[in-house]
Amino acid sequence: MKIEFQLNGRAVCLDAPADRRAVDLLREDLGFTGVKEGCGAGECGACAVLINGRTRLSCLMTAAQLSGQRVTTIEGLSENGTLHPVQKAFMEKGAVQCGFCTPGMILTTMDFLSRNPDPRRPEAAAALSGNLCRCTGYEKILDAVLSVDLKQAVPRSGSGEETAGTRSVTVDSKEENPRPVFLPESLEALWQLLAAHPEARVFSGGTDLLVWLRSKKINPRALVCLDRIDALRGIVEHPKEVWIGAGTTHEALLEAPAIARFFPVLAQALKTLGSPHIRRMGTLGGNIVTASPAGDTLPPLVVLGAQVVLASGNGTRRLALDAFIHGPGKTALVPGEIVSGIVIPKPEEGLLQHFEKVGLRKAMACAVASLAALLAISPDGRIEKARFAWGSVGPGVLRFPDIEASLAGRPFSRESLDAVIPAVRERVAPIDDVRASAEYRRRVAGNLMLRLPTVFTSENEEKNDGTR
Ligand code: FES
Ligand code: FES
């Protein structure tokens, strides 16, 4: 496939396999060895590059996705032998030891400072939380980030002044039949592609797909990337519901006032999903179609009564999310169909919303068990209505309407919730022991309910204190 893009200010024209990973193309084929590969799975940030000024993990991108983009690697930062101010800050603060993580750290810092020129330390720590360092420790790295001379750094970030001359490279395919990667820019083009390539695997974000391709968990004959279709992105508020384009990234959702206002339970779940890099690349539609029992957005969406909009060349249909997911990795999608949007009804005013997840570590953890809860509490402290949805403790998201109904009229207390926990533990059905034993998951699923009165009490106290 012919792939043209701008790399560190210079035009590049490649004849390369479309499905080659971008990290391999940049590092192995083009010699930009500042692009490191650590985990190859989106967890370490070593492979981060800037695409149009925003960091992207090159281990989770195909070469085809670079086409038409402005790509910056660490090699593109210094000018005429003078280090970029972010590079200088890392050196001066002793933020580099072996240097393996440093290119990803520096490029992520540039993206961060371009959006937050006056950062506080916790904000910097959060922004770099998807970049792992095995030797320096993080304090000196944060010292470096906070010491950067912004006046010099930000205007140069990813500016990519054009350099004369196009570099042309031919990259031999390692495969006999490299699979094509299509990047349609409209729904009309997409329907034509899917009609011509019914066997193609459609993806949006690609944060799981690239890992699956590499491990040969899947072996599709063609790939169709939805990321360039504008009609699949955005958030539109209607009087009774909110429409979210399936290609909307988790980062965009977290920045959207409508999500924070109407669906705090979803916003809470999004904050726990992967790293900032994954939230920038991954999409809500992708998380839904993956249909993982541990999918972080699924319990909040189910508890909120979300519907998915399925679209094809023949029109659209809507399905309740819990009816759409048939089991791990299985959905109601038929060939030629995609998830184009998610519609969430606006909940009634005053509902308490909460999401909680237990994983094996604090950040970037897959859920051992998660719980999304919606509760209506009367002025005298009784449960008027309760909806719960559990993730990671069954083949899909689990709800137990009879248990919810049994709580109506009871005091909103630990004792009331404790009384239904045996039934919850009996009915959740973890499908594997991969991250934790089934027995542990059952216990956690029940215990997550016990925290609700405390969580809501402390949230209310904080609100009343004016600390939020
Ligand atoms: S190599 Fe670790 S995130 Fe890409
Ligand atoms: S300096 Fe060695 S991994 Fe960060």
Coordinates of C-alpha atoms and ligand atoms in Angstrom, one line a residue:
M1 CA 0.0 0.0 0.0
K2 CA 1.2 3.5 -0.8
I3 CA 1.4 5.4 2.5
E4 CA 2.3 9.1 2.5
F5 CA 2.8 11.2 5.7
Q6 CA 5.0 13.8 7.2
L7 CA 7.7 12.5 9.6
N8 CA 9.6 15.0 11.7
G9 CA 8.9 17.6 9.1
R10 CA 9.8 15.6 6.1
A11 CA 7.5 14.0 3.6
V12 CA 7.7 10.3 3.4
C13 CA 6.3 8.1 0.7
L14 CA 6.2 4.4 1.5
D15 CA 5.3 1.3 -0.3
A16 CA 4.6 -0.9 2.7
P17 CA 2.2 -3.5 4.1
A18 CA -0.8 -1.7 5.3
D19 CA -1.2 -3.8 8.4
R20 CA 2.4 -3.5 9.6
R21 CA 2.4 -2.0 13.1
A22 CA 3.4 1.6 13.1
V23 CA 6.0 1.0 15.7
D24 CA 7.7 -1.6 13.4
L25 CA 7.5 0.7 10.4
L26 CA 9.0 3.7 12.3
R27 CA 11.6 1.8 14.2
E28 CA 12.7 -1.1 12.1
D29 CA 12.0 0.0 8.5
L30 CA 12.7 3.8 8.8
G31 CA 15.4 3.6 11.5
F32 CA 13.8 5.9 14.1
T33 CA 15.0 3.9 17.0
G34 CA 13.8 6.5 19.5
V35 CA 10.5 4.8 19.1
K36 CA 10.8 2.0 21.7
E37 CA 8.8 -1.1 22.1
G38 CA 8.2 -2.3 25.7
C39 CA 5.0 -4.2 26.2
G40 CA 3.6 -4.1 22.7
A41 CA 0.2 -4.0 24.3
G42 CA -0.6 -0.4 25.1
E43 CA 0.5 -0.5 28.8
C44 CA 4.0 1.1 29.0
G45 CA 3.9 4.2 26.7
A46 CA 7.5 3.5 25.4
C47 CA 6.2 3.5 21.8
A48 CA 4.4 6.9 22.0
V49 CA 4.7 9.3 19.1
L50 CA 3.0 12.5 18.3
I51 CA 0.3 12.4 15.6
N52 CA -0.8 15.9 14.8
G53 CA 0.6 17.0 18.2
R54 CA -1.3 14.4 20.3
T55 CA 0.4 11.2 21.6
R56 CA -0.6 7.9 20.2
L57 CA 0.8 4.5 20.9
S58 CA 2.5 3.2 17.8
C59 CA 2.3 -0.4 18.9
L60 CA -1.5 -0.1 18.6
M61 CA -1.6 1.5 15.1
T62 CA -1.3 0.0 11.7
A63 CA 1.0 1.7 9.2
A64 CA -2.0 2.6 7.1
Q65 CA -3.3 4.8 9.9
L66 CA -0.2 7.1 9.5
S67 CA -1.3 8.1 6.1
G68 CA -1.9 11.9 5.8
Q69 CA -0.8 12.5 9.3
R70 CA 2.0 14.7 10.8
V71 CA 4.1 12.3 12.8
T72 CA 6.8 13.4 15.3
T73 CA 9.3 11.1 17.0
I74 CA 11.9 12.0 19.6
E75 CA 14.4 12.4 16.7
G76 CA 12.3 15.4 15.4
L77 CA 12.6 17.5 18.5
S78 CA 16.1 18.9 18.5
E79 CA 17.0 21.6 16.0
N80 CA 20.5 22.0 14.6
G81 CA 21.9 20.0 17.5
T82 CA 20.1 22.1 20.2
L83 CA 17.9 20.0 22.5
H84 CA 14.2 20.9 22.9
P85 CA 13.5 22.5 26.3
V86 CA 11.6 19.4 27.4
Q87 CA 14.6 17.3 26.7
K88 CA 16.9 19.8 28.5
A89 CA 14.6 19.7 31.5
F90 CA 14.8 15.9 31.7
M91 CA 18.6 16.0 31.6
E92 CA 18.9 18.9 34.1
K93 CA 16.6 17.2 36.7
G94 CA 18.2 13.8 36.5
A95 CA 15.0 12.3 35.0
V96 CA 16.9 9.9 32.8
Q97 CA 18.8 6.7 33.6
C98 CA 18.7 4.0 31.0
G99 CA 16.6 6.2 28.8
F100 CA 14.3 3.5 27.5
C101 CA 11.1 5.3 28.7
T102 CA 12.4 8.8 28.0
P103 CA 11.2 9.3 24.4
G104 CA 7.7 8.3 25.4
M105 CA 7.8 10.4 28.5
I106 CA 9.1 13.5 26.7
L107 CA 6.5 13.3 23.8
T108 CA 3.7 12.7 26.3
T109 CA 5.0 15.8 28.3
M110 CA 4.9 17.9 25.1
D111 CA 1.3 16.8 24.4
F112 CA 0.4 17.5 28.1
L113 CA 2.0 21.0 28.3
S114 CA 0.4 22.0 25.0
R115 CA -3.0 21.5 26.6
N116 CA -2.1 22.5 30.2
P117 CA 0.6 25.1 30.2
D118 CA 0.3 25.8 33.9
P119 CA 0.2 22.3 35.4
R120 CA 0.0 21.1 39.0
R121 CA 2.0 18.1 40.1
P122 CA -1.0 15.7 40.4
E123 CA -2.1 16.7 36.9
A124 CA 1.3 16.0 35.5
A125 CA 1.4 12.6 37.3
A126 CA -2.0 11.8 35.9
A127 CA -1.0 12.7 32.4
L128 CA 2.1 10.5 32.6
S129 CA 0.4 7.6 34.2
G130 CA 0.4 5.6 31.0
N131 CA 4.2 5.8 30.8
L132 CA 6.2 3.4 32.9
C133 CA 9.7 3.9 34.0
R134 CA 11.6 0.9 35.5
C135 CA 14.6 2.8 36.8
T136 CA 14.4 6.5 37.5
G137 CA 11.4 6.7 39.6
Y138 CA 8.7 9.3 38.9
E139 CA 9.6 12.2 41.2
K140 CA 12.5 13.5 39.1
I141 CA 10.4 13.0 36.0
L142 CA 7.7 15.2 37.5
D143 CA 10.3 17.7 38.6
A144 CA 11.4 17.9 35.0
V145 CA 7.9 18.3 33.6
L146 CA 7.1 21.1 36.0
S147 CA 10.4 22.9 35.3
V148 CA 10.0 23.1 31.5
D149 CA 10.3 26.6 30.1
L150 CA 6.9 26.8 28.4
K151 CA 7.6 29.8 26.4
Q152 CA 10.1 27.9 24.4
A153 CA 8.6 24.5 24.5
V154 CA 5.0 24.8 23.5
P155 CA 5.3 26.6 20.2
R156 CA 7.8 24.1 19.0
S157 CA 5.7 21.1 20.1
G158 CA 5.0 19.0 17.1
S159 CA 5.3 22.0 14.9
G160 CA 6.9 20.0 12.1
E161 CA 8.4 22.6 9.9
E162 CA 8.5 21.1 6.4
T163 CA 11.9 20.0 5.2
A164 CA 12.5 19.8 1.4
G165 CA 12.5 16.5 -0.3
T166 CA 10.4 13.4 -0.1
R167 CA 11.9 10.2 1.4
S168 CA 10.7 7.2 -0.6
V169 CA 11.0 3.8 0.9
T170 CA 9.8 0.3 -0.1
V171 CA 9.1 -2.0 2.8
D172 CA 8.9 -5.7 1.9
S173 CA 6.1 -7.6 3.4
K174 CA 7.0 -10.3 5.8
E175 CA 3.7 -12.0 4.9
E176 CA 2.8 -13.6 1.6
N177 CA -0.5 -11.9 1.5
P178 CA -0.6 -8.8 3.7
R179 CA -4.1 -7.8 4.5
P180 CA -5.4 -4.5 3.2
V181 CA -6.4 -1.8 5.7
F182 CA -9.2 0.5 4.5
L183 CA -9.8 4.0 5.9
P184 CA -13.2 5.1 4.6
E185 CA -14.1 8.8 5.3
S186 CA -17.9 8.5 5.0
L187 CA -20.6 6.1 5.8
E188 CA -21.4 5.7 2.1
A189 CA -17.8 4.7 1.4
L190 CA -18.0 2.3 4.3
W191 CA -21.2 0.5 3.1
Q192 CA -19.5 0.0 -0.3
L193 CA -16.4 -1.4 1.3
L194 CA -18.3 -3.8 3.5
A195 CA -20.3 -5.0 0.5
A196 CA -17.1 -5.7 -1.4
H197 CA -15.3 -7.2 1.6
P198 CA -17.8 -8.9 3.8
E199 CA -15.0 -10.8 5.5
A200 CA -13.3 -7.6 6.7
R201 CA -12.8 -6.9 10.4
V202 CA -14.1 -3.5 11.3
F203 CA -12.4 -1.6 14.1
S204 CA -12.5 1.7 15.9
G205 CA -9.6 2.8 18.1
G206 CA -7.8 -0.5 17.7
T207 CA -6.5 -0.8 21.3
D208 CA -7.4 -4.5 21.4
L209 CA -7.3 -5.3 17.8
L210 CA -3.6 -4.8 17.2
V211 CA -2.8 -7.0 20.2
W212 CA -5.1 -9.7 18.9
L213 CA -3.6 -9.6 15.4
R214 CA -0.1 -9.9 16.8
S215 CA -1.0 -12.8 19.0
K216 CA -2.9 -14.4 16.1
K217 CA -6.0 -14.6 18.2
I218 CA -7.7 -13.3 15.1
N219 CA -6.6 -13.4 11.5
P220 CA -9.0 -11.4 9.3
R221 CA -8.4 -11.1 5.6
A222 CA -9.0 -7.3 5.6
L223 CA -9.3 -4.5 8.1
V224 CA -11.7 -1.5 8.0
C225 CA -10.8 1.4 10.3
L226 CA -13.7 3.7 11.2
D227 CA -11.6 6.4 12.8
R228 CA -11.9 8.9 9.9
I229 CA -15.7 8.9 9.6
D230 CA -16.8 12.1 11.2
A231 CA -20.5 11.0 11.3
L232 CA -19.5 8.4 13.9
R233 CA -18.1 10.9 16.4
G234 CA -19.7 13.5 18.7
I235 CA -22.2 13.9 21.5
V236 CA -25.7 15.3 20.8
E237 CA -28.1 16.2 23.6
H238 CA -31.8 15.7 22.9
P239 CA -34.7 16.6 25.3
K240 CA -34.9 13.0 26.7
E241 CA -31.7 11.3 25.7
V242 CA -28.1 11.8 24.7
W243 CA -26.7 10.4 21.5
I244 CA -23.0 9.4 21.5
G245 CA -21.2 8.6 18.2
A246 CA -19.7 5.1 18.5
G247 CA -16.3 6.5 17.4
T248 CA -16.2 9.0 20.2
T249 CA -13.1 8.4 22.3
H250 CA -13.1 7.9 26.0
E251 CA -11.0 11.1 26.4
A252 CA -13.6 13.1 24.5
L253 CA -16.4 11.6 26.7
L254 CA -14.6 12.6 29.8
E255 CA -14.2 16.2 28.6
A256 CA -17.9 16.5 27.6
P257 CA -20.1 18.5 30.0
A258 CA -23.2 16.4 29.1
I259 CA -21.5 13.2 30.3
A260 CA -20.4 14.7 33.6
R261 CA -23.8 16.2 34.1
F262 CA -26.2 13.4 33.2
F263 CA -24.1 10.3 33.6
P264 CA -21.6 10.6 36.4
V265 CA -21.6 6.8 36.7
L266 CA -20.2 6.5 33.2
A267 CA -17.7 9.3 33.8
Q268 CA -16.5 7.5 36.9
A269 CA -16.0 4.3 34.9
L270 CA -14.2 6.1 32.1
K271 CA -11.6 7.4 34.6
T272 CA -10.7 3.9 35.5
L273 CA -10.4 2.7 31.9
G274 CA -6.8 2.1 30.8
S275 CA -4.3 4.9 30.7
P276 CA -4.6 8.4 29.2
H277 CA -3.1 7.0 26.0
I278 CA -5.8 4.3 25.8
R279 CA -8.5 6.7 26.6
R280 CA -7.3 9.0 23.8
M281 CA -7.3 6.2 21.3
G282 CA -10.1 3.8 22.4
T283 CA -13.7 4.5 21.6
L284 CA -17.0 3.8 23.3
G285 CA -18.2 1.8 20.3
G286 CA -15.0 -0.3 20.4
N287 CA -15.5 -1.0 24.1
I288 CA -19.1 -2.2 23.5
V289 CA -18.4 -4.3 20.4
T290 CA -15.5 -6.1 22.1
A291 CA -18.1 -7.4 24.5
S292 CA -15.6 -8.3 27.2
P293 CA -17.2 -9.2 30.5
A294 CA -14.6 -6.8 32.0
G295 CA -15.5 -3.9 29.7
D296 CA -15.5 -0.9 32.0
T297 CA -18.2 1.1 30.2
L298 CA -20.7 -1.7 30.0
P299 CA -22.1 -1.8 33.6
P300 CA -22.8 1.9 33.6
L301 CA -24.4 1.8 30.2
V302 CA -26.6 -1.1 31.1
V303 CA -27.6 0.4 34.5
L304 CA -28.5 3.6 32.6
G305 CA -30.7 1.7 30.1
A306 CA -28.5 2.5 27.1
Q307 CA -29.4 1.4 23.6
V308 CA -27.0 0.8 20.7
V309 CA -27.8 2.0 17.3
L310 CA -26.8 -0.5 14.6
A311 CA -26.3 0.8 11.1
S312 CA -25.8 -0.8 7.7
G313 CA -26.3 0.2 4.1
N314 CA -30.0 -0.8 4.6
G315 CA -30.8 1.5 7.5
T316 CA -30.6 1.5 11.3
R317 CA -32.1 -0.4 14.2
R318 CA -31.9 0.0 18.0
L319 CA -31.3 -2.6 20.6
A320 CA -31.0 -2.5 24.3
L321 CA -27.3 -2.9 25.2
D322 CA -27.9 -6.0 27.3
A323 CA -29.8 -7.6 24.4
F324 CA -27.0 -6.6 22.0
I325 CA -24.3 -8.5 23.9
H326 CA -24.8 -12.2 23.6
G327 CA -21.7 -13.3 25.6
P328 CA -17.9 -12.8 25.8
G329 CA -16.9 -11.4 22.4
K330 CA -20.4 -12.1 20.9
T331 CA -22.9 -9.5 19.8
A332 CA -26.0 -9.2 17.7
L333 CA -24.1 -7.6 14.8
V334 CA -24.8 -9.2 11.5
P335 CA -22.4 -9.0 8.5
G336 CA -22.3 -5.5 6.9
E337 CA -23.5 -3.9 10.2
I338 CA -21.7 -1.6 12.6
V339 CA -22.5 0.1 15.9
S340 CA -22.9 3.7 14.8
G341 CA -24.1 5.2 18.1
I342 CA -25.2 4.8 21.7
V343 CA -28.3 6.4 23.0
I344 CA -28.6 7.0 26.8
P345 CA -31.9 8.2 28.3
K346 CA -31.4 11.1 30.7
P347 CA -32.0 9.8 34.2
E348 CA -34.5 11.5 36.5
E349 CA -33.1 14.4 38.6
G350 CA -31.7 13.5 42.0
L351 CA -30.6 9.9 41.3
L352 CA -27.5 8.8 43.1
Q353 CA -25.0 7.3 40.6
H354 CA -21.9 5.4 41.4
F355 CA -19.3 3.1 39.7
E356 CA -16.7 1.1 41.5
K357 CA -14.2 -1.4 40.3
V358 CA -11.8 -3.7 42.0
G359 CA -8.7 -4.8 40.0
L360 CA -5.3 -6.3 40.9
R361 CA -3.6 -2.9 40.9
K362 CA -4.8 0.7 41.1
A363 CA -4.1 2.0 37.6
M364 CA -4.7 0.3 34.2
A365 CA -6.3 -2.6 35.8
C366 CA -8.8 -5.0 34.3
A367 CA -11.8 -5.4 36.6
V368 CA -12.0 -8.4 38.9
A369 CA -15.4 -7.2 39.7
S370 CA -17.2 -3.9 39.1
L371 CA -20.5 -2.4 40.1
A372 CA -22.6 0.4 38.6
A373 CA -25.4 1.7 40.8
L374 CA -28.4 4.1 40.4
L375 CA -30.4 4.8 43.5
A376 CA -33.4 7.0 44.3
I377 CA -33.4 7.8 48.1
S378 CA -36.4 9.4 49.8
P379 CA -36.1 12.4 52.1
D380 CA -36.4 10.1 55.1
G381 CA -33.5 8.0 53.9
R382 CA -35.3 5.0 52.3
I383 CA -34.5 3.3 49.0
E384 CA -37.2 4.2 46.6
K385 CA -35.6 2.7 43.5
A386 CA -32.4 0.7 43.0
R387 CA -30.7 -0.5 39.8
F388 CA -27.4 -2.4 39.9
A389 CA -25.2 -3.8 37.1
W390 CA -22.2 -6.0 37.8
G391 CA -19.3 -6.4 35.4
S392 CA -16.6 -9.1 35.2
V393 CA -18.5 -11.6 37.3
G394 CA -20.5 -13.3 34.5
P395 CA -20.5 -13.8 30.7
G396 CA -21.9 -10.3 30.3
V397 CA -23.2 -7.5 32.5
L398 CA -25.5 -8.9 35.2
R399 CA -28.6 -7.4 36.7
F400 CA -31.0 -8.9 39.2
P401 CA -34.3 -6.9 39.1
D402 CA -35.9 -9.0 41.8
I403 CA -33.1 -8.2 44.2
E404 CA -33.4 -4.5 43.3
A405 CA -37.2 -4.6 43.9
S406 CA -36.7 -6.3 47.3
L407 CA -34.8 -3.2 48.5
A408 CA -37.6 -0.8 47.8
G409 CA -38.8 0.9 51.0
R410 CA -35.8 -0.3 53.1
P411 CA -33.5 2.2 54.8
F412 CA -30.5 3.1 52.7
S413 CA -28.1 1.5 55.1
R414 CA -25.3 -1.1 55.1
E415 CA -27.7 -3.5 56.9
S416 CA -30.3 -3.3 54.1
L417 CA -27.7 -4.0 51.5
D418 CA -26.0 -6.7 53.6
A419 CA -29.3 -8.6 53.6
V420 CA -29.3 -9.1 49.9
I421 CA -25.6 -9.9 49.4
P422 CA -26.0 -13.7 49.9
A423 CA -28.4 -13.7 46.9
V424 CA -26.0 -11.7 44.8
R425 CA -23.1 -13.9 45.6
E426 CA -25.1 -17.0 44.7
R427 CA -26.2 -15.6 41.4
V428 CA -23.1 -14.0 40.0
A429 CA -21.3 -16.4 37.7
P430 CA -17.6 -15.6 37.0
I431 CA -16.6 -17.4 33.8
D432 CA -12.9 -17.8 34.6
D433 CA -10.2 -17.7 37.2
V434 CA -7.7 -15.7 35.1
R435 CA -7.2 -12.6 37.3
A436 CA -8.8 -13.9 40.5
S437 CA -10.7 -17.0 41.7
A438 CA -14.4 -17.3 41.2
E439 CA -14.9 -17.3 44.9
Y440 CA -13.0 -14.1 45.4
R441 CA -15.0 -12.4 42.6
R442 CA -18.3 -13.5 44.2
R443 CA -17.2 -12.0 47.5
V444 CA -16.1 -8.7 45.9
A445 CA -19.3 -8.5 43.9
G446 CA -21.3 -8.5 47.1
N447 CA -19.0 -6.3 49.1
L448 CA -19.0 -3.5 46.4
M449 CA -22.6 -2.9 47.5
L450 CA -21.7 -2.3 51.1
R451 CA -19.6 0.7 50.2
L452 CA -22.5 2.6 48.7
P453 CA -24.0 4.3 51.8
T454 CA -20.5 5.5 52.8
V455 CA -19.6 6.7 49.3
F456 CA -22.8 8.7 49.0
T457 CA -22.6 10.1 52.5
S458 CA -19.0 11.3 52.0
E459 CA -19.9 12.7 48.5
N460 CA -22.8 14.7 50.0
E461 CA -20.6 16.0 52.9
E462 CA -18.0 17.2 50.4
K463 CA -20.6 18.9 48.3
N464 CA -22.1 20.6 51.4
D465 CA -18.6 21.7 52.5
G466 CA -18.1 23.3 49.1
T467 CA -15.0 21.2 48.5
R468 CA -16.3 20.2 45.1
Ligands
FES1 S1 5.1 -0.7 23.5 FE1 4.2 -0.5 25.5 S2 2.5 0.8 25.0 FE2 3.4 0.4 23.0
FES2 S1 15.0 5.8 32.7 FE1 15.1 3.6 32.4 S2 13.0 3.0 32.1 FE2 12.9 5.1 32.6

